[in-house]
Amino acid sequence: MIPVLKRLLLIAAGAVIVQAAPDEAWSSRTLTWPRFTVRAHLDKSGALRVREEQLMRFTGDWNGGERRFDVRFGQRFRFDRLLRVDSLNGETVTLREGAIDAVDGFDWFDSNTVRWRSRLPDDPPFRGTELTYVLEYEYDRILVPTEDGYRLDHEFAFRDREGMIGDFELTLTIDSAWAVPSSFTGRWRQRGLPPGESFLVTVPLRWRGEGLPAGVLTGASPAARLAVAGAGSVALLILLAGFFVRERVMGRFAPLPSEPIDDAWLRQHLFSMPAEVAGAAWDMSVGPPEVAATLARLVDERKLQSSVRTRGKSIFTQHVLHLQLSTSRDRFDSYERTLIDKLFQAGANRTDTASIRERYAQTGFDPASTIRAGVLAALERVPESGQALTLPKSWPATLALIAAALVVGGFAATRSAYDGMACLAAFGAGLAGWIVAGSQAVAWQHRVVRPAAHALRFVLPIVAIAAGLFWLATRAAYPIGLLTLVCASLLAAGVTWSVLATARSRQSPERLRLRKRLAAAREHFRHELRRPEPALRDSWYPYMLAFGLHRQVNAWFKAHGQAVTGTSRMSHTSSSLGSSSASDVSSGSSWGGFGGGGGFAGAGATMAFGAAVSGMASSVSPP
């Protein structure tokens, strides 16, 4: 009886002091926790049950309290109840969920934040009022698997608060099914826990029960993980090995011809076909270089006459190509006639780059499309070209593997959030790898020069995918299931199959040998262009354009062309085409610049013609 009376007297005295205090003393809002007591128990299953008692001191127009729970990825959280302890008699009042507009009501404002009402808006502000609340809740899947057991890693005081916790006390008990370190006491106390700071407890644990703890997300066993990852990686290696064996048998990795390249060799293996056909065979495409080579060849054959008007200086220089028909249109064959009819208006025998761009400004114009079918048909008629191969479609197998990965990943995601996120990460990594490796596989598909070294551009992403599969399998901290690893393996196999199918050669061994000879000729031209006195001839210039060596020719002229200007021994007349004046127009039956037998001349002329003919060969974009 006496302790109760003593407590009532203290409360009454406090009330008198509060009432005597001036109103200004309670005008500011403050909230502190004089005492914060936590009782927690880790049960046999691995679930953490917590009873949290908060003594809160309110000053000002606070409506109530708030508690934000830190529920980490993969964990499960269950809130049991919220109580208020009556300060007079110690009895508990259960707060009503959903009744946030009434005192002793609470509600959830997101999945992890609960708020409760302690005061109505029209009630007087708090004046150092102390209220005690008890929160009971449970965490499941809170333990983290480690290499040698498990780990409890949890914050027992919430960070998101405005006030100081004066006295924090934690008592943690752990079921005997868990072995704890010898230094573990289960009791902690700290005075003065400032806002923004929590109280983190980390305890290493070992499981002493049979089987696996029910409340811990452990994922697949390490042996099963390594088995699936190993099988997936072996499958990738088999696909890679099969791919390289096939390409080697086809002759893709054979070296370029090593015999000396002289005039006789070039006449036999290169000059037996038009320049644009040789260019298409070399890179298996028909674009602006082939168009420029066609026009240069027609000028060399004197079916066309060319002149260049050069405007501006330095980086603002612009070369405009003027062409004139030197013969009847009927003398142009096949795709030559199609190109001429597109460049020259009906009935006209003159054209230039500016008028062509003006004429097609509204519709657009791609000169390469006018000759593509004819050039490729001419390539098929080359005796040594062989036949293109028809490969089986690869997309059904790719689609089947990706679809299987989606189905398995969907089942895996229902197991846990870890599995769902791991599957999403696998699909993201697979998509990134497919984009990177696939783009490199497209570029490699027609490569014949140093193919083994360039294959690393799409092989390394595949190896990275396999390494990522092993990394995922060996990360004990991420408790992923067996289905997730199967999903990642199927996805990796699908990406690898798609990339390798894209990179596979579509040419017969005969065509690959032809292309390697053409690549050797191109390398010979590049080598000669590095010499001050290259063994090159005027009539070879269209082939250099077809091989995409226009920049190398210009680089040679800038370095050495002026030293030999005027030494040209061309068989027909030509005048300098390199004037920088906008009013100067040079004409002739050719571009000028190659001196037969090994010298260059007319440096400016050849550079201007090359730039001008490349400009005419470029596409005109529609508006």
XYZ file of C-alpha atoms in Angstrom:
623
model
C 0.000 0.000 0.000
C 2.752 2.404 0.918
C 4.645 2.051 -2.435
C 1.416 2.809 -4.317
C 0.784 5.929 -2.223
C 4.371 7.025 -2.706
C 4.035 6.649 -6.452
C 0.768 8.606 -6.512
C 2.354 11.420 -4.475
C 5.276 11.640 -6.901
C 2.911 11.817 -9.858
C 0.852 14.510 -8.152
C 3.960 16.530 -7.331
C 5.083 16.267 -10.910
C 1.696 17.449 -12.108
C 1.897 20.489 -9.836
C 5.332 21.351 -11.170
C 4.132 20.935 -14.745
C 1.112 23.152 -14.170
C 3.268 25.792 -12.479
C 5.681 25.960 -15.402
C 5.026 28.811 -17.837
C 3.436 27.973 -21.206
C 6.562 29.147 -23.060
C 8.466 26.196 -21.580
C 6.285 23.731 -23.527
C 6.017 25.644 -26.798
C 8.910 23.791 -28.460
C 8.538 20.199 -29.701
C 10.887 17.656 -28.180
C 10.756 13.893 -28.004
C 13.185 11.703 -26.078
C 13.360 8.128 -24.831
C 14.458 8.077 -21.174
C 14.418 4.284 -21.333
C 14.415 1.778 -24.208
C 14.330 -1.891 -23.203
C 14.470 -4.827 -25.612
C 13.894 -8.492 -24.843
C 14.655 -10.793 -27.794
C 14.782 -14.547 -28.291
C 16.206 -16.512 -31.216
C 14.253 -19.769 -31.393
C 15.244 -23.155 -32.763
C 13.917 -22.409 -36.254
C 16.005 -19.248 -36.565
C 13.162 -16.764 -36.013
C 13.847 -13.715 -33.811
C 10.998 -12.764 -31.484
C 11.250 -9.270 -29.983
C 9.448 -7.430 -27.176
C 10.374 -3.769 -27.238
C 9.382 -1.371 -24.435
C 9.752 2.348 -25.127
C 9.388 5.012 -22.445
C 8.736 8.169 -24.482
C 8.737 11.764 -23.174
C 6.631 14.130 -25.309
C 6.794 17.928 -25.177
C 4.734 20.011 -27.586
C 1.974 19.217 -30.071
C 3.028 15.677 -30.939
C 0.253 13.426 -32.207
C 1.981 10.209 -31.201
C 4.867 7.909 -31.980
C 6.391 6.209 -34.995
C 8.562 3.111 -35.438
C 10.283 2.204 -38.684
C 11.479 -1.390 -38.947
C 14.597 -2.320 -40.889
C 13.454 -5.365 -42.857
C 16.349 -6.400 -45.038
C 16.157 -8.091 -48.385
C 14.998 -11.698 -48.101
C 13.733 -11.363 -44.515
C 10.155 -11.825 -43.370
C 8.537 -9.575 -40.762
C 5.396 -10.099 -38.700
C 3.973 -7.513 -36.315
C 2.006 -9.039 -33.444
C 0.631 -6.204 -31.318
C 1.148 -2.710 -29.908
C 0.419 -1.974 -26.214
C 0.357 1.086 -23.971
C 1.322 0.635 -20.325
C -0.772 2.722 -17.956
C 1.546 4.808 -15.786
C -0.819 4.742 -12.802
C -1.630 1.079 -12.367
C 0.767 -0.643 -14.772
C -2.045 -2.226 -16.745
C -1.679 -2.606 -20.535
C -4.024 -1.202 -23.182
C -4.016 -2.893 -26.577
C -3.964 -0.347 -29.392
C -6.489 -0.791 -32.205
C -5.130 -1.203 -35.738
C -6.672 1.050 -38.376
C -8.069 3.551 -35.819
C -5.342 6.139 -36.293
C -7.814 9.034 -35.805
C -8.479 8.006 -32.189
C -6.151 7.912 -29.229
C -4.694 4.422 -28.739
C -5.112 3.615 -32.400
C -2.383 2.749 -34.909
C -1.939 2.071 -38.579
C 0.739 1.273 -41.183
C 1.930 3.994 -43.563
C 4.172 1.730 -45.607
C 5.206 -1.889 -45.311
C 7.781 -1.105 -42.593
C 6.481 1.986 -40.750
C 3.854 1.962 -38.002
C 2.407 5.096 -36.386
C 0.183 5.387 -33.312
C -1.872 8.229 -31.850
C -1.246 9.553 -28.360
C -3.034 12.910 -28.617
C -5.915 14.420 -30.608
C -5.226 17.588 -32.636
C -7.494 19.696 -30.384
C -5.991 18.455 -27.118
C -3.515 20.611 -25.183
C 0.153 20.090 -26.114
C 2.205 17.643 -24.122
C 4.226 19.062 -21.232
C 6.990 16.555 -20.636
C 4.426 13.770 -20.676
C 5.856 10.262 -20.359
C 4.075 7.375 -22.088
C 5.205 3.771 -22.258
C 4.534 1.602 -25.325
C 5.300 -2.054 -25.939
C 5.810 -3.437 -29.464
C 5.883 -7.177 -30.106
C 7.029 -8.515 -33.451
C 9.003 -11.296 -35.135
C 11.680 -11.559 -37.827
C 12.022 -14.705 -39.909
C 14.884 -15.642 -42.220
C 17.009 -13.164 -40.329
C 20.117 -15.354 -40.069
C 22.735 -15.071 -42.805
C 24.487 -18.279 -43.992
C 28.278 -18.091 -43.849
C 31.118 -20.408 -44.819
C 31.259 -22.033 -41.372
C 27.733 -21.569 -40.058
C 25.347 -18.657 -39.675
C 25.392 -15.080 -38.440
C 22.911 -12.937 -36.582
C 23.418 -9.367 -37.729
C 20.609 -7.114 -36.493
C 19.999 -3.546 -35.302
C 17.869 -3.528 -32.151
C 17.304 0.253 -31.996
C 15.833 2.197 -34.883
C 17.869 5.039 -36.404
C 15.061 7.245 -37.748
C 14.191 9.235 -34.654
C 14.594 12.822 -33.530
C 15.485 12.357 -29.888
C 18.086 10.786 -27.648
C 17.709 7.395 -26.031
C 18.842 7.918 -22.474
C 19.201 4.325 -21.322
C 19.247 1.428 -23.826
C 19.158 -2.126 -22.520
C 19.081 -5.360 -24.548
C 18.662 -8.921 -23.374
C 19.072 -11.596 -26.055
C 18.491 -15.304 -25.431
C 19.295 -18.003 -27.968
C 17.875 -21.507 -28.177
C 20.215 -24.345 -27.269
C 20.021 -25.678 -30.838
C 22.438 -22.898 -31.708
C 26.038 -22.903 -30.523
C 27.247 -19.433 -29.537
C 30.763 -18.107 -28.819
C 32.039 -18.570 -25.280
C 32.174 -14.803 -24.812
C 28.455 -14.394 -25.500
C 26.542 -13.065 -22.464
C 23.311 -11.935 -24.104
C 23.156 -8.626 -22.203
C 24.078 -5.143 -23.396
C 23.510 -1.689 -21.997
C 24.372 1.726 -23.337
C 23.603 5.180 -22.007
C 23.128 8.101 -24.326
C 22.277 6.772 -27.799
C 22.031 9.883 -30.036
C 19.584 10.288 -32.955
C 20.647 8.554 -36.177
C 22.507 5.808 -34.307
C 21.291 2.280 -33.801
C 22.549 -0.621 -31.708
C 24.005 -3.384 -33.889
C 24.548 -6.885 -32.521
C 26.518 -9.468 -34.505
C 26.721 -13.044 -33.226
C 28.302 -15.974 -35.121
C 26.294 -19.187 -34.711
C 26.602 -22.880 -35.467
C 23.651 -25.198 -35.978
C 23.624 -28.196 -33.636
C 20.333 -29.709 -34.680
C 19.541 -32.272 -37.353
C 18.957 -31.278 -40.966
C 18.645 -27.553 -41.605
C 16.923 -24.885 -39.501
C 13.397 -24.266 -40.753
C 13.494 -20.486 -40.433
C 16.734 -19.920 -42.292
C 16.875 -19.485 -46.042
C 19.876 -21.641 -46.902
C 19.453 -22.238 -50.608
C 20.927 -25.202 -52.421
C 23.806 -27.112 -50.899
C 27.340 -26.134 -51.966
C 27.800 -29.465 -53.743
C 24.584 -29.020 -55.729
C 25.543 -25.461 -56.610
C 28.946 -26.464 -57.908
C 27.433 -29.380 -59.824
C 24.966 -27.147 -61.676
C 27.521 -24.392 -62.271
C 30.076 -26.948 -63.441
C 27.598 -28.570 -65.825
C 26.620 -25.167 -67.222
C 30.229 -24.128 -67.692
C 31.114 -27.433 -69.363
C 28.190 -26.935 -71.739
C 29.532 -23.489 -72.660
C 33.009 -24.918 -73.250
C 31.563 -27.653 -75.475
C 29.722 -25.055 -77.544
C 32.892 -22.973 -77.859
C 35.019 -25.979 -78.781
C 32.527 -27.119 -81.415
C 32.432 -23.644 -82.886
C 36.208 -23.306 -83.199
C 36.610 -26.813 -84.608
C 34.075 -26.038 -87.321
C 35.675 -22.716 -88.217
C 39.100 -24.319 -88.332
C 37.899 -27.070 -90.662
C 36.314 -24.407 -92.876
C 39.698 -22.682 -93.140
C 38.816 -19.550 -91.177
C 42.012 -19.663 -89.114
C 44.357 -20.451 -92.006
C 47.056 -17.778 -92.428
C 47.030 -15.343 -95.338
C 48.934 -16.515 -98.430
C 52.653 -16.125 -97.821
C 53.927 -16.290 -101.421
C 55.465 -13.103 -102.858
C 52.928 -10.710 -104.349
C 54.031 -9.277 -107.691
C 52.329 -8.042 -110.839
C 51.700 -11.575 -112.091
C 50.148 -12.626 -108.776
C 47.903 -9.560 -108.748
C 46.798 -10.138 -112.358
C 45.876 -13.725 -111.513
C 44.156 -13.276 -108.172
C 42.926 -9.665 -108.094
C 42.758 -7.921 -111.448
C 40.776 -10.795 -112.959
C 37.662 -9.270 -111.384
C 36.372 -5.665 -111.322
C 37.506 -3.554 -108.399
C 34.048 -3.288 -106.840
C 33.562 -7.065 -107.006
C 36.935 -7.575 -105.313
C 35.932 -5.102 -102.593
C 32.604 -6.875 -102.019
C 34.367 -10.246 -101.807
C 36.921 -8.899 -99.335
C 34.451 -7.589 -96.714
C 31.230 -9.301 -97.933
C 29.368 -6.034 -98.219
C 28.526 -3.457 -100.860
C 28.736 0.131 -99.678
C 30.230 3.516 -100.571
C 33.754 2.079 -101.190
C 32.362 -0.209 -103.895
C 30.438 2.681 -105.477
C 33.559 4.871 -105.460
C 35.575 2.010 -106.983
C 32.964 1.561 -109.731
C 33.091 5.243 -110.687
C 36.907 5.306 -110.576
C 37.042 2.220 -112.812
C 34.615 3.757 -115.324
C 36.771 6.884 -115.433
C 39.889 4.768 -115.941
C 38.125 2.905 -118.760
C 37.287 6.308 -120.295
C 33.578 5.694 -120.192
C 33.402 8.763 -117.952
C 35.362 11.976 -117.728
C 35.877 13.604 -114.344
C 36.728 16.985 -112.960
C 36.829 18.329 -109.419
C 35.882 21.745 -108.118
C 37.524 22.489 -104.790
C 36.165 25.136 -102.440
C 37.461 26.477 -99.159
C 40.694 25.828 -97.343
C 42.048 23.707 -94.529
C 39.358 21.776 -92.666
C 36.634 23.626 -94.598
C 37.788 22.257 -97.955
C 34.993 20.752 -100.050
C 35.566 18.728 -103.227
C 32.706 18.499 -105.736
C 32.984 15.779 -108.387
C 31.772 16.553 -111.934
C 31.181 13.645 -114.292
C 30.561 13.603 -118.033
C 29.511 10.658 -120.200
C 32.180 9.775 -122.750
C 30.147 7.069 -124.422
C 26.590 5.958 -124.996
C 24.631 4.661 -122.020
C 24.072 1.414 -123.898
C 27.763 0.585 -123.454
C 27.389 0.380 -119.711
C 26.753 -3.144 -118.442
C 24.276 -4.388 -115.851
C 24.592 -2.481 -112.554
C 26.838 0.111 -114.239
C 23.864 1.233 -116.322
C 21.605 1.310 -113.242
C 24.080 3.529 -111.410
C 24.536 5.845 -114.388
C 20.778 6.271 -114.803
C 20.506 7.233 -111.141
C 23.393 9.711 -111.228
C 22.544 11.316 -114.589
C 19.129 12.712 -115.335
C 17.320 11.349 -118.376
C 18.855 12.805 -121.563
C 21.702 14.538 -119.663
C 25.356 13.716 -120.127
C 26.687 15.757 -117.170
C 26.183 15.531 -113.444
C 27.891 16.531 -110.209
C 27.678 15.856 -106.491
C 25.759 19.035 -105.685
C 23.031 18.463 -108.275
C 22.614 14.833 -107.195
C 22.123 15.830 -103.579
C 19.678 18.533 -104.582
C 17.685 16.147 -106.772
C 17.343 13.503 -104.042
C 16.996 15.884 -101.090
C 13.323 14.975 -100.550
C 13.458 11.249 -101.298
C 16.932 10.194 -100.242
C 19.358 8.180 -102.322
C 21.653 5.251 -101.536
C 24.013 4.639 -104.488
C 25.181 1.349 -102.960
C 21.674 -0.104 -103.175
C 21.632 0.425 -106.951
C 24.666 -1.780 -107.524
C 24.439 -4.231 -104.604
C 22.477 -7.001 -106.351
C 24.556 -6.766 -109.526
C 27.896 -6.780 -107.706
C 26.936 -9.767 -105.566
C 25.703 -11.605 -108.666
C 29.049 -10.880 -110.365
C 30.810 -12.260 -107.284
C 28.861 -15.512 -107.572
C 30.146 -15.867 -111.149
C 33.791 -15.647 -110.082
C 35.122 -19.184 -110.657
C 37.030 -19.360 -107.372
C 34.302 -17.891 -105.191
C 32.490 -21.129 -104.444
C 28.977 -21.019 -103.055
C 27.509 -19.415 -99.999
C 26.431 -21.908 -97.326
C 22.888 -22.249 -96.056
C 23.018 -22.775 -92.302
C 20.161 -24.197 -90.238
C 18.179 -21.630 -88.303
C 19.575 -21.036 -84.848
C 16.729 -19.033 -83.328
C 14.499 -22.024 -82.405
C 17.163 -23.445 -80.064
C 17.904 -19.999 -78.656
C 14.211 -19.320 -78.087
C 13.740 -22.720 -76.428
C 16.620 -22.136 -74.012
C 15.466 -18.620 -73.103
C 11.864 -19.799 -72.669
C 13.032 -22.634 -70.406
C 15.064 -20.132 -68.382
C 11.995 -17.921 -67.982
C 9.821 -20.804 -66.794
C 12.409 -22.113 -64.331
C 13.159 -18.569 -63.141
C 9.458 -17.963 -62.525
C 9.257 -21.022 -60.269
C 12.484 -19.985 -58.525
C 11.137 -16.496 -57.804
C 8.211 -17.964 -55.856
C 10.645 -19.535 -53.404
C 12.253 -16.354 -52.070
C 13.090 -12.758 -52.871
C 16.748 -13.774 -53.166
C 15.922 -16.184 -55.960
C 13.728 -13.648 -57.726
C 16.404 -10.958 -57.647
C 19.110 -13.440 -58.662
C 17.056 -14.482 -61.696
C 16.450 -10.851 -62.635
C 20.180 -10.129 -62.262
C 20.970 -13.161 -64.429
C 18.643 -11.947 -67.170
C 20.120 -8.446 -66.968
C 23.673 -9.774 -67.184
C 22.653 -12.141 -69.995
C 21.087 -9.301 -71.969
C 24.169 -7.112 -71.524
C 26.459 -9.980 -72.499
C 24.311 -10.804 -75.522
C 24.403 -7.192 -76.749
C 28.167 -6.866 -76.315
C 29.143 -10.306 -77.581
C 26.469 -10.378 -80.278
C 27.591 -7.108 -81.836
C 31.174 -8.373 -81.911
C 30.019 -11.678 -83.410
C 28.296 -9.811 -86.244
C 31.536 -7.961 -86.987
C 33.558 -11.195 -86.758
C 31.276 -13.179 -89.060
C 33.132 -12.036 -92.212
C 36.589 -11.510 -90.711
C 39.508 -13.332 -92.339
C 42.453 -11.240 -91.070
C 43.688 -12.294 -87.613
C 40.391 -14.010 -86.791
C 41.703 -15.825 -83.701
C 42.747 -12.610 -81.938
C 39.534 -10.787 -82.827
C 37.429 -13.749 -81.661
C 38.318 -12.763 -78.098
C 35.911 -9.856 -78.453
C 32.927 -12.186 -78.217
C 34.602 -15.124 -76.456
C 35.604 -13.083 -73.402
C 32.003 -12.005 -72.634
C 30.993 -15.678 -72.814
C 33.818 -16.585 -70.439
C 32.672 -13.752 -68.164
C 29.166 -15.245 -68.136
C 30.593 -18.636 -67.131
C 32.692 -16.965 -64.411
C 29.608 -15.140 -63.155
C 27.776 -18.473 -62.973
C 30.527 -19.917 -60.790
C 30.611 -16.781 -58.647
C 26.878 -17.036 -58.046
C 27.208 -20.705 -57.134
C 29.966 -20.170 -54.573
C 28.501 -17.161 -52.738
C 27.211 -18.634 -49.508
C 25.990 -15.208 -48.404
C 23.322 -15.359 -51.130
C 21.032 -18.302 -50.265
C 19.794 -19.000 -53.759
C 18.053 -22.214 -54.708
C 18.873 -24.877 -57.244
C 16.239 -23.633 -59.690
C 17.910 -20.225 -59.800
C 21.201 -21.786 -60.847
C 19.419 -23.885 -63.467
C 17.765 -20.707 -64.767
C 21.144 -18.932 -64.986
C 22.728 -21.931 -66.723
C 19.955 -22.170 -69.336
C 20.202 -18.443 -69.947
C 23.988 -18.625 -70.358
C 23.609 -21.508 -72.805
C 21.013 -19.575 -74.803
C 23.176 -16.469 -75.027
C 26.235 -18.513 -76.000
C 24.341 -20.461 -78.652
C 22.948 -17.260 -80.167
C 26.329 -15.490 -80.214
C 28.204 -18.435 -81.746
C 25.483 -19.002 -84.329
C 25.814 -15.358 -85.341
C 29.598 -15.607 -85.638
C 29.623 -18.760 -87.760
C 30.967 -18.375 -91.293
C 28.435 -18.427 -94.108
C 31.061 -18.911 -96.827
C 32.366 -22.112 -98.317
C 36.056 -23.039 -97.897
C 36.646 -21.923 -101.511
C 35.262 -18.465 -100.840
C 37.242 -18.147 -97.632
C 40.422 -18.909 -99.573
C 39.463 -16.275 -102.157
C 38.832 -13.716 -99.453
C 42.143 -14.485 -97.765
C 43.940 -13.886 -101.073
C 42.140 -10.567 -101.437
C 43.019 -9.714 -97.838
C 46.659 -10.485 -98.664
C 46.456 -8.118 -101.651
C 45.004 -5.410 -99.436
C 47.753 -5.922 -96.865
C 50.287 -5.654 -99.722
C 48.825 -2.278 -100.763
C 48.881 -1.061 -97.153
C 52.513 -2.122 -96.826
C 53.485 -0.315 -100.022
C 51.699 2.856 -98.898
C 54.046 3.003 -95.908
C 57.062 3.293 -98.211
C 58.306 6.585 -99.694
C 58.428 4.958 -103.147
C 55.666 2.344 -103.307
C 55.430 -0.132 -106.161
C 51.905 0.889 -107.187
C 50.320 1.831 -110.492
C 47.646 4.291 -111.585
C 45.229 1.591 -112.690
C 45.242 0.040 -109.222
C 43.614 3.046 -107.584
C 40.007 1.739 -107.975
C 41.032 -1.378 -106.059
C 42.440 0.753 -103.253
C 39.127 2.578 -103.053
C 37.271 -0.755 -102.990
C 39.533 -1.951 -100.180
C 38.810 1.175 -98.135
C 42.372 2.521 -98.408
C 41.463 6.062 -99.435
C 42.772 7.492 -96.144
C 46.053 5.592 -96.445
C 46.502 6.967 -99.980
C 45.867 10.499 -98.711
C 48.297 9.969 -95.838
C 50.990 8.896 -98.304
C 50.379 11.945 -100.491
C 50.592 14.295 -97.528
C 53.888 12.736 -96.446
C 55.598 12.036 -99.782
C 53.436 13.197 -102.659
C 54.940 16.646 -103.122
C 58.438 15.187 -103.532
C 57.422 13.318 -106.689
C 54.823 15.667 -108.136
C 55.378 16.032 -111.837
C 56.919 12.599 -112.332
C 53.708 11.015 -113.545
C 54.019 8.728 -116.503
C 50.301 8.308 -117.135
C 49.250 7.174 -120.541
C 46.599 9.849 -120.889
C 46.445 13.536 -120.051
C 45.576 14.853 -116.657
C 45.853 18.181 -114.932
C 46.125 19.095 -111.286
C 42.850 18.707 -109.397
C 44.044 19.997 -106.072
C 43.478 23.747 -106.424
C 42.130 25.484 -103.369
C 40.347 28.173 -105.342
C 36.612 27.894 -105.672
C 36.711 29.118 -109.247
C 39.354 26.686 -110.537
C 38.001 23.640 -112.337
C 40.358 20.969 -113.633
C 39.264 18.385 -116.121
C 40.745 15.338 -117.718
C 40.076 11.751 -118.560
C 41.232 10.475 -115.159
C 41.925 11.527 -111.598
C 45.655 11.903 -112.068
C 48.274 11.026 -109.545
C 49.690 7.527 -109.959
C 52.919 7.298 -111.841
C 53.370 3.897 -113.446
C 56.201 1.716 -112.238
C 56.492 2.883 -108.677
C 56.211 6.663 -108.453
C 53.372 8.919 -107.363
C 52.574 12.246 -108.946
C 49.772 14.768 -108.850
C 49.319 14.440 -105.122
C 46.645 17.081 -104.834
C 44.806 15.691 -107.839
C 44.506 12.171 -106.440
C 43.509 13.407 -102.986
C 40.852 15.716 -104.410
C 39.455 13.027 -106.700
C 39.361 10.454 -103.891
C 37.507 12.825 -101.572
C 35.122 13.909 -104.313
C 34.271 10.422 -105.559
C 33.762 9.227 -101.970
C 31.374 12.123 -101.423
C 29.355 11.174 -104.493
C 29.268 7.543 -103.374
C 27.776 8.461 -99.998
C 24.074 8.251 -99.308
C 21.732 11.231 -99.429
C 19.632 11.122 -96.290
C 15.927 11.900 -96.629
C 14.553 14.748 -94.513
